Tab-separated table of C-alpha atoms in Angstrom:
chain	number	residue	atom	x	y	z
A	1	MET	CA	-28.058	95.452	-90.762
A	2	SER	CA	-29.497	97.961	-88.264
A	3	PHE	CA	-31.355	101.251	-88.456
A	4	ALA	CA	-30.981	103.963	-85.802
A	5	ASN	CA	-33.763	106.422	-85.049
A	6	ARG	CA	-33.013	108.638	-82.054
A	7	ALA	CA	-32.689	106.279	-79.085
A	8	THR	CA	-34.215	103.244	-80.827
A	9	ILE	CA	-32.083	100.784	-82.768
A	10	TYR	CA	-33.823	98.220	-84.998
A	11	ILE	CA	-31.849	95.197	-86.103
A	12	CYS	CA	-33.010	94.060	-89.524
A	13	TYR	CA	-32.307	90.364	-90.059
A	14	GLY	CA	-34.191	90.243	-93.358
A	15	CYS	CA	-32.340	93.094	-95.056
A	16	TYR	CA	-29.728	92.620	-97.704
A	17	THR	CA	-28.075	94.883	-100.261
A	18	ASN	CA	-28.615	94.578	-104.003
A	19	ARG	CA	-25.160	94.337	-105.589
A	20	LYS	CA	-26.283	96.024	-108.793
A	21	ASN	CA	-27.773	99.265	-107.483
A	22	GLY	CA	-26.839	99.181	-103.802
A	23	ALA	CA	-30.468	99.365	-102.708
A	24	THR	CA	-31.467	97.827	-99.375
A	25	ILE	CA	-34.108	95.122	-99.762
A	26	PHE	CA	-36.250	93.786	-96.923
A	27	ASN	CA	-37.583	90.223	-96.810
A	28	LEU	CA	-40.189	89.690	-94.081
A	29	ASN	CA	-39.964	85.881	-94.095
A	30	ILE	CA	-36.190	85.925	-93.630
A	31	ASP	CA	-36.501	88.516	-90.879
A	32	ILE	CA	-39.044	86.410	-88.964
A	33	GLU	CA	-37.020	83.219	-89.438
A	34	TRP	CA	-33.844	84.770	-88.057
A	35	ARG	CA	-35.688	86.379	-85.155
A	36	ILE	CA	-37.051	82.972	-84.156
A	37	LYS	CA	-33.520	81.533	-84.295
A	38	TYR	CA	-32.203	84.471	-82.279
A	39	PHE	CA	-34.983	84.041	-79.708
A	40	LYS	CA	-34.205	80.341	-79.285
A	41	LEU	CA	-30.468	81.028	-79.016
A	42	SER	CA	-31.014	83.747	-76.415
A	43	SER	CA	-33.331	81.503	-74.421
A	44	ILE	CA	-30.822	78.676	-74.516
A	45	GLN	CA	-27.917	80.859	-73.449
A	46	ASN	CA	-29.846	82.339	-70.542
A	47	ASN	CA	-31.577	79.173	-69.367
A	48	ILE	CA	-28.950	77.078	-67.583
A	49	HIS	CA	-25.212	77.068	-67.076
A	50	PHE	CA	-23.490	74.546	-69.282
A	51	HIS	CA	-19.890	73.396	-69.033
A	52	HIS	CA	-18.580	73.670	-72.576
A	53	LYS	CA	-15.517	71.585	-71.815
A	54	TYR	CA	-17.840	68.590	-71.353
A	55	ARG	CA	-19.909	69.298	-74.447
A	56	GLY	CA	-19.611	66.616	-77.104
A	57	GLU	CA	-20.438	66.591	-80.795
A	58	ASN	CA	-23.106	64.370	-82.302
A	59	ASP	CA	-20.407	62.319	-84.052
A	60	THR	CA	-17.017	61.652	-82.476
A	61	ALA	CA	-14.162	59.344	-83.368
A	62	ALA	CA	-14.555	55.761	-82.223
A	63	ASN	CA	-11.865	53.860	-80.359
A	64	ILE	CA	-10.817	50.746	-82.279
A	65	ASP	CA	-9.136	47.919	-80.380
A	66	THR	CA	-6.356	47.379	-82.906
A	67	GLY	CA	-4.650	44.873	-80.620
A	68	ALA	CA	-7.574	42.463	-80.880
A	69	LEU	CA	-8.533	43.373	-84.446
A	70	PRO	CA	-7.446	40.743	-86.994
A	71	THR	CA	-4.867	41.714	-89.611
A	72	ARG	CA	-4.395	40.840	-93.261
A	73	LYS	CA	-1.334	38.580	-93.480
A	74	ALA	CA	0.855	37.552	-96.385
A	75	ASN	CA	3.616	34.904	-96.409
A	76	PHE	CA	6.520	35.231	-98.832
A	77	SER	CA	9.974	33.723	-99.199
A	78	LEU	CA	13.145	35.159	-100.704
A	79	GLU	CA	16.061	33.114	-101.957
A	80	ILE	CA	19.330	34.838	-101.127
A	81	GLN	CA	22.494	33.602	-102.799
A	82	LEU	CA	24.596	33.011	-99.694
A	83	ASN	CA	26.109	29.905	-98.158
A	84	PHE	CA	23.800	28.534	-95.503
A	85	SER	CA	25.308	28.528	-92.028
A	86	LEU	CA	24.287	25.955	-89.429
A	87	ALA	CA	23.819	28.865	-87.012
A	88	PHE	CA	20.840	29.938	-89.117
A	89	ASN	CA	18.885	26.959	-87.747
A	90	ASP	CA	18.693	28.875	-84.469
A	91	LEU	CA	17.000	32.216	-85.083
A	92	SER	CA	18.305	33.501	-81.741
A	93	SER	CA	21.983	32.958	-82.623
A	94	PRO	CA	24.108	36.066	-83.229
A	95	GLN	CA	24.605	35.148	-86.893
A	96	SER	CA	20.844	34.742	-87.406
A	97	LEU	CA	20.010	37.956	-85.575
A	98	GLU	CA	22.471	39.952	-87.683
A	99	PHE	CA	21.180	38.390	-90.921
A	100	ILE	CA	17.530	38.945	-89.972
A	101	LYS	CA	18.156	42.548	-88.942
A	102	THR	CA	19.741	43.361	-92.319
A	103	LEU	CA	17.002	41.609	-94.285
A	104	GLU	CA	14.071	43.048	-92.318
A	105	LEU	CA	15.408	46.562	-92.774
A	106	GLN	CA	15.215	46.095	-96.558
A	107	ILE	CA	11.884	44.273	-96.848
A	108	GLU	CA	10.150	46.582	-94.357
A	109	THR	CA	10.664	49.503	-96.722
A	110	LEU	CA	9.243	47.523	-99.627
A	111	CYS	CA	6.227	46.189	-97.719
A	112	LYS	CA	5.395	49.621	-96.343
A	113	GLU	CA	5.492	51.004	-99.863
A	114	ALA	CA	2.555	48.763	-100.807
A	115	ASP	CA	0.261	50.604	-98.342
A	116	PRO	CA	1.890	52.943	-95.793
A	117	GLN	CA	-1.389	53.610	-93.944
A	118	THR	CA	-2.207	50.002	-93.133
A	119	PHE	CA	1.272	48.485	-92.830
A	120	LYS	CA	1.854	47.014	-89.359
A	121	LYS	CA	5.027	44.912	-89.361
A	122	VAL	CA	7.104	42.337	-91.223
A	123	GLN	CA	9.005	39.519	-89.566
A	124	VAL	CA	11.405	36.790	-90.729
A	125	VAL	CA	10.103	33.564	-89.229
A	126	LYS	CA	12.403	30.921	-90.705
A	127	LEU	CA	15.779	30.471	-92.414
A	128	SER	CA	16.325	27.293	-94.377
A	129	PRO	CA	19.040	25.956	-96.734
A	130	GLY	CA	18.998	26.156	-100.528
A	131	SER	CA	21.392	29.049	-100.567
A	132	VAL	CA	19.471	30.912	-97.801
A	133	VAL	CA	15.691	30.843	-98.054
A	134	ALA	CA	14.152	33.461	-95.763
A	135	GLU	CA	10.471	32.953	-95.006
A	136	SER	CA	8.695	36.081	-93.808
A	137	VAL	CA	5.241	37.231	-92.709
A	138	VAL	CA	3.929	40.751	-93.314
A	139	GLU	CA	0.819	42.120	-91.602
A	140	TYR	CA	-1.531	44.931	-92.595
A	141	ILE	CA	-4.195	46.323	-90.288
A	142	TYR	CA	-7.813	46.814	-91.236
A	143	PRO	CA	-8.541	50.530	-91.002
A	144	ASN	CA	-11.832	52.044	-89.895
A	145	ASN	CA	-12.781	52.850	-93.452
A	146	GLU	CA	-14.901	50.892	-95.912
A	147	SER	CA	-12.891	51.806	-99.016
A	148	GLN	CA	-9.539	51.023	-97.382
A	149	ILE	CA	-10.817	47.651	-96.188
A	150	LEU	CA	-11.810	46.905	-99.768
A	151	PHE	CA	-8.320	47.861	-100.939
A	152	VAL	CA	-6.604	45.631	-98.358
A	153	ASN	CA	-8.755	42.654	-99.355
A	154	THR	CA	-8.677	43.018	-103.136
A	155	LEU	CA	-5.811	45.187	-104.379
A	156	LEU	CA	-3.048	44.955	-101.798
A	157	ASP	CA	-1.904	41.486	-102.849
A	158	GLY	CA	-1.263	42.566	-106.434
A	159	ARG	CA	0.605	45.698	-105.427
A	160	LEU	CA	2.832	43.909	-102.906
A	161	THR	CA	3.605	41.131	-105.380
A	162	ASN	CA	4.693	43.649	-108.008
A	163	ILE	CA	6.922	45.468	-105.528
A	164	LEU	CA	8.648	42.326	-104.231
A	165	ASN	CA	9.047	40.972	-107.747
A	166	ASP	CA	10.583	44.163	-109.091
A	167	SER	CA	14.197	43.495	-110.121
A	168	LYS	CA	15.309	46.923	-108.915
A	169	ASN	CA	13.973	46.241	-105.444
A	170	LEU	CA	15.552	42.788	-105.357
A	171	MET	CA	18.892	44.311	-106.356
A	172	LYS	CA	18.670	46.655	-103.342
A	173	ILE	CA	18.385	43.597	-101.086
A	174	ALA	CA	21.323	41.943	-102.850
A	175	LYS	CA	23.530	44.980	-102.345
A	176	ALA	CA	22.734	44.965	-98.614
A	177	PHE	CA	24.362	41.468	-98.472
A	178	ASN	CA	27.086	42.204	-101.052
A	179	ILE	CA	25.777	39.524	-103.391
A	180	SER	CA	24.635	39.571	-106.969
A	181	GLU	CA	21.211	37.955	-106.852
A	182	VAL	CA	18.023	37.693	-104.768
A	183	GLN	CA	14.783	36.313	-106.080
A	184	LEU	CA	11.174	36.011	-104.884
A	185	ASN	CA	10.153	32.364	-104.582
A	186	GLU	CA	6.468	32.804	-103.658
A	187	ILE	CA	3.950	35.053	-101.980
A	188	THR	CA	0.632	33.945	-100.500
A	189	PHE	CA	-2.062	36.023	-98.859
A	190	GLN	CA	-4.127	34.437	-96.131
A	191	PRO	CA	-7.964	34.615	-96.407
A	192	PRO	CA	-9.326	37.918	-95.048
A	193	GLU	CA	-10.947	37.743	-91.621
A	194	ILE	CA	-12.561	41.159	-92.018
A	195	LYS	CA	-14.702	41.339	-95.144
A	196	ASN	CA	-16.362	44.740	-94.690
A	197	ILE	CA	-16.802	47.620	-92.275
A	198	ILE	CA	-19.569	45.807	-90.364
A	199	ASP	CA	-17.126	43.094	-89.250
A	200	ILE	CA	-15.202	45.699	-87.231
A	201	LYS	CA	-18.160	46.414	-84.903
A	202	PRO	CA	-17.064	43.978	-82.125
A	203	PHE	CA	-13.824	45.938	-81.830
A	204	VAL	CA	-15.447	49.414	-81.664
A	205	ASN	CA	-15.596	51.104	-78.266
A	206	CYS	CA	-17.558	54.264	-77.417
A	207	SER	CA	-17.440	54.014	-73.626
A	208	HIS	CA	-15.137	57.029	-73.330
A	209	ASN	CA	-18.271	59.240	-73.694
A	210	THR	CA	-21.456	58.678	-71.686
A	211	ASP	CA	-24.393	57.175	-73.618
A	212	TYR	CA	-22.584	57.316	-76.966
A	213	THR	CA	-23.310	54.436	-79.333
A	214	PRO	CA	-21.354	53.156	-82.366
A	215	GLU	CA	-22.762	53.662	-85.840
A	216	ILE	CA	-21.448	53.848	-89.395
A	217	VAL	CA	-21.154	57.391	-90.734
A	218	ASN	CA	-19.761	57.997	-94.223
A	219	GLY	CA	-18.246	54.535	-94.439
A	220	LYS	CA	-16.561	54.421	-91.046
A	221	TRP	CA	-17.441	53.729	-87.439
A	222	GLN	CA	-18.119	56.719	-85.236
A	223	CYS	CA	-19.650	57.278	-81.823
A	224	ALA	CA	-23.058	58.971	-82.030
A	225	GLY	CA	-24.201	61.169	-79.173
A	226	PRO	CA	-27.491	60.476	-77.383
A	227	CYS	CA	-29.077	63.605	-78.838
A	228	LYS	CA	-28.503	62.455	-82.420
A	229	ASN	CA	-30.514	59.252	-82.198
A	230	ASN	CA	-33.192	60.673	-79.880
A	231	THR	CA	-34.295	63.844	-81.619
A	232	ASP	CA	-37.418	64.193	-79.428
A	233	TYR	CA	-35.521	63.890	-76.154
A	234	CYS	CA	-36.457	67.450	-75.146
A	235	HIS	CA	-40.038	67.108	-76.500
A	236	GLN	CA	-39.471	69.899	-79.045
A	237	HIS	CA	-39.398	72.371	-76.148
A	238	GLY	CA	-35.637	72.740	-75.821
A	239	GLU	CA	-32.235	72.082	-77.348
A	240	CYS	CA	-30.518	68.775	-76.644
A	241	TYR	CA	-26.780	68.800	-75.891
A	242	ASN	CA	-24.374	65.911	-75.454
A	243	ASP	CA	-22.535	65.995	-72.160
A	244	ILE	CA	-19.658	63.510	-72.353
A	245	LYS	CA	-19.856	63.046	-68.576
A	246	LYS	CA	-23.622	62.943	-67.977
A	247	GLY	CA	-25.218	62.093	-71.314
A	248	ALA	CA	-28.027	64.095	-72.910
A	249	ILE	CA	-28.884	67.464	-71.357
A	250	CYS	CA	-31.789	69.724	-72.299
A	251	ARG	CA	-31.744	73.484	-72.439
A	252	CYS	CA	-35.397	74.425	-72.265
A	253	PHE	CA	-36.952	77.288	-74.218
A	254	GLU	CA	-38.516	80.145	-72.326
A	255	SER	CA	-40.190	83.394	-73.208
A	256	SER	CA	-42.232	86.028	-71.431
A	257	LEU	CA	-45.400	84.072	-72.298
A	258	GLU	CA	-44.400	80.462	-71.586
A	259	GLN	CA	-41.514	78.690	-69.872
A	260	PHE	CA	-40.524	75.023	-70.120
A	261	TYR	CA	-38.541	73.180	-67.471
A	262	GLY	CA	-37.704	69.711	-66.212
A	263	PRO	CA	-34.933	67.241	-67.158
A	264	GLN	CA	-36.488	66.811	-70.613
A	265	CYS	CA	-38.479	70.071	-70.811
A	266	GLU	CA	-41.622	68.022	-70.189
A	267	VAL	CA	-43.239	70.586	-67.860
A	268	SER	CA	-44.397	74.089	-68.714
A	269	ARG	CA	-45.693	77.118	-66.865
A	270	TRP	CA	-47.058	80.464	-67.939
A	271	GLY	CA	-44.647	83.353	-67.844
A	272	PRO	CA	-45.249	86.861	-66.476
A	273	GLY	CA	-46.050	88.113	-69.954
A	274	PHE	CA	-48.997	85.718	-70.184
A	275	TYR	CA	-50.501	86.932	-66.922
A	276	GLY	CA	-49.894	90.500	-67.947
A	277	ALA	CA	-51.720	89.890	-71.216
A	278	LEU	CA	-54.505	88.001	-69.411
A	279	PHE	CA	-55.169	90.656	-66.793
A	280	GLY	CA	-54.803	93.364	-69.397
A	281	SER	CA	-57.430	91.667	-71.541
A	282	LEU	CA	-59.750	91.259	-68.565
A	283	ALA	CA	-59.317	94.941	-67.735
A	284	VAL	CA	-60.214	95.893	-71.315
A	285	VAL	CA	-63.285	93.632	-71.238
A	286	LEU	CA	-64.358	95.084	-67.895
A	287	LEU	CA	-63.901	98.626	-69.197
A	288	LEU	CA	-65.962	97.850	-72.298
A	289	LEU	CA	-68.664	96.317	-70.102
A	290	ILE	CA	-68.795	99.434	-67.929
A	291	ILE	CA	-69.023	101.662	-71.013
A	292	ILE	CA	-71.845	99.520	-72.439
A	293	ILE	CA	-73.759	99.700	-69.138
A	294	ILE	CA	-73.361	103.490	-68.966
A	295	ILE	CA	-74.545	103.896	-72.554
A	296	ALA	CA	-77.518	101.611	-71.877
A	297	VAL	CA	-78.487	103.622	-68.791
A	298	ILE	CA	-78.244	106.922	-70.674
A	299	LEU	CA	-80.340	105.620	-73.577
A	300	LYS	CA	-82.940	104.244	-71.176
A	301	LYS	CA	-83.215	107.562	-69.341
A	302	ARG	CA	-83.642	109.419	-72.603
A	303	HIS	CA	-86.325	106.989	-73.710
A	304	MET	CA	-88.195	107.341	-70.410
A	305	GLY	CA	-88.063	111.125	-70.673
A	306	VAL	CA	-89.573	111.117	-74.149
A	307	TRP	CA	-92.290	108.688	-73.013
A	308	LYS	CA	-93.201	110.828	-70.025
A	309	ARG	CA	-93.455	114.008	-72.138
A	310	SER	CA	-95.593	112.207	-74.720
A	311	ASN	CA	-97.859	110.796	-72.010
A	312	SER	CA	-98.240	114.181	-70.341
A	313	TYR	CA	-99.171	115.822	-73.640
A	314	ASN	CA	-101.780	113.143	-74.311
A	315	ARG	CA	-103.338	113.655	-70.888
A	316	ARG	CA	-103.504	117.435	-71.328
A	317	LEU	CA	-105.108	117.061	-74.749
A	318	SER	CA	-107.719	114.683	-73.362
A	319	ASP	CA	-108.544	117.019	-70.487
A	320	PHE	CA	-108.882	119.914	-72.873
A	321	GLU	CA	-111.260	117.953	-75.102
A	322	GLU	CA	-113.432	116.954	-72.173
A	323	ASP	CA	-113.566	120.439	-70.759
A	324	PHE	CA	-114.112	122.225	-74.031
A	325	PHE	CA	-116.711	119.983	-75.506
A	326	ASP	CA	-118.662	119.195	-72.306
A	327	PHE	CA	-121.963	121.143	-72.570
A	328	SER	CA	-123.801	119.280	-69.881
A	329	ASP	CA	-125.701	121.740	-67.643
A	330	THR	CA	-129.002	121.549	-65.649
A	331	GLY	CA	-129.397	125.264	-65.454
A	332	ASN	CA	-131.615	127.540	-67.477
A	333	HIS	CA	-128.949	128.727	-69.792
A	334	ASN	CA	-129.841	126.315	-72.546
A	335	LEU	CA	-131.501	128.762	-74.792
A	336	GLY	CA	-134.921	127.481	-73.896
A	337	LEU	CA	-133.960	123.807	-74.452
A	338	ALA	CA	-134.141	121.950	-71.236
A	339	GLY	CA	-132.189	118.758	-70.715
A	340	THR	CA	-128.666	117.323	-70.817
A	341	TYR	CA	-126.687	117.610	-74.031
A	342	THR	CA	-123.633	115.779	-75.291
A	343	THR	CA	-121.323	116.413	-78.201
A	344	GLU	CA	-122.851	113.588	-80.222
A	345	GLN	CA	-126.369	114.919	-79.696
A	346	LEU	CA	-125.323	118.393	-80.745
A	347	GLN	CA	-123.771	116.975	-83.877
A	348	ARG	CA	-126.965	115.077	-84.736
A	349	ASN	CA	-129.124	118.094	-84.052
A	350	HIS	CA	-126.923	120.260	-86.155
A	351	SER	CA	-127.125	117.906	-89.050
């Protein structure tokens, strides 16, 4: 919200409108808080040039080496009511390849239904007599998620068993071979090699971004930027940004009073505003000193003038007293009383 007064525009960050009466309310604390944020943002934007295409978030997706990551495997066998052909002993024979292709197309759909997100592949590994017993191996990946790992290790086996043991699903396989019956002989899950999200750490890679490190965030591995784990990298004097090419970069704060600089904003210098305030203060102090000296001189002169007048008056009064009351005379005009007379003698004689 802003207020315009002639040529001055004031932006009010602490103003908001009351929905009930439409009155504008001002909150000083909010206004100051937003002005500080605006100051920091302006300082950051004007401080250095930053290539936004290289700017990385604090948390980015981690690269998981799924090729080396162990999988959750299950072995199962299906008994298919067909005459066993000697060609089935060689899995590379045309008859075996055609049979395996038909079967894998059916069981892949069923195995993927158990968990579409973690399903990797299913493969027929052996054909043996007894009608035709097809032994297969299905693999499920361990996802980068704690809850999904728990599902793969504890609930997947029950769901897959129910799907493969469902008569409707077995009938779909039978129809693919134009026979009347297919049954599940057994299903066995191998022990899990990944027990929790921590076991995936050796397969996590964050080298695609400079100085990023792997850490668990909300139950999954992510790559944390250097600024996230080193909050004091810029010494509280700047904003830290993740550069995926160079690592952590500081944008130092600056104002008219103080400016920070250096790779980690570890150095500071006074800004022009500080020197302006300093010299302005010194000028004010000097002016006050001059005024005090002038006042002191004026008061001293006035005091000296009063002292001189008072001293002159006292001298005149003393001279008058001496002249007026001095009756000493050696002449004959003493009314017949010869001698020297003083004021004290006259007073005694009079009394």
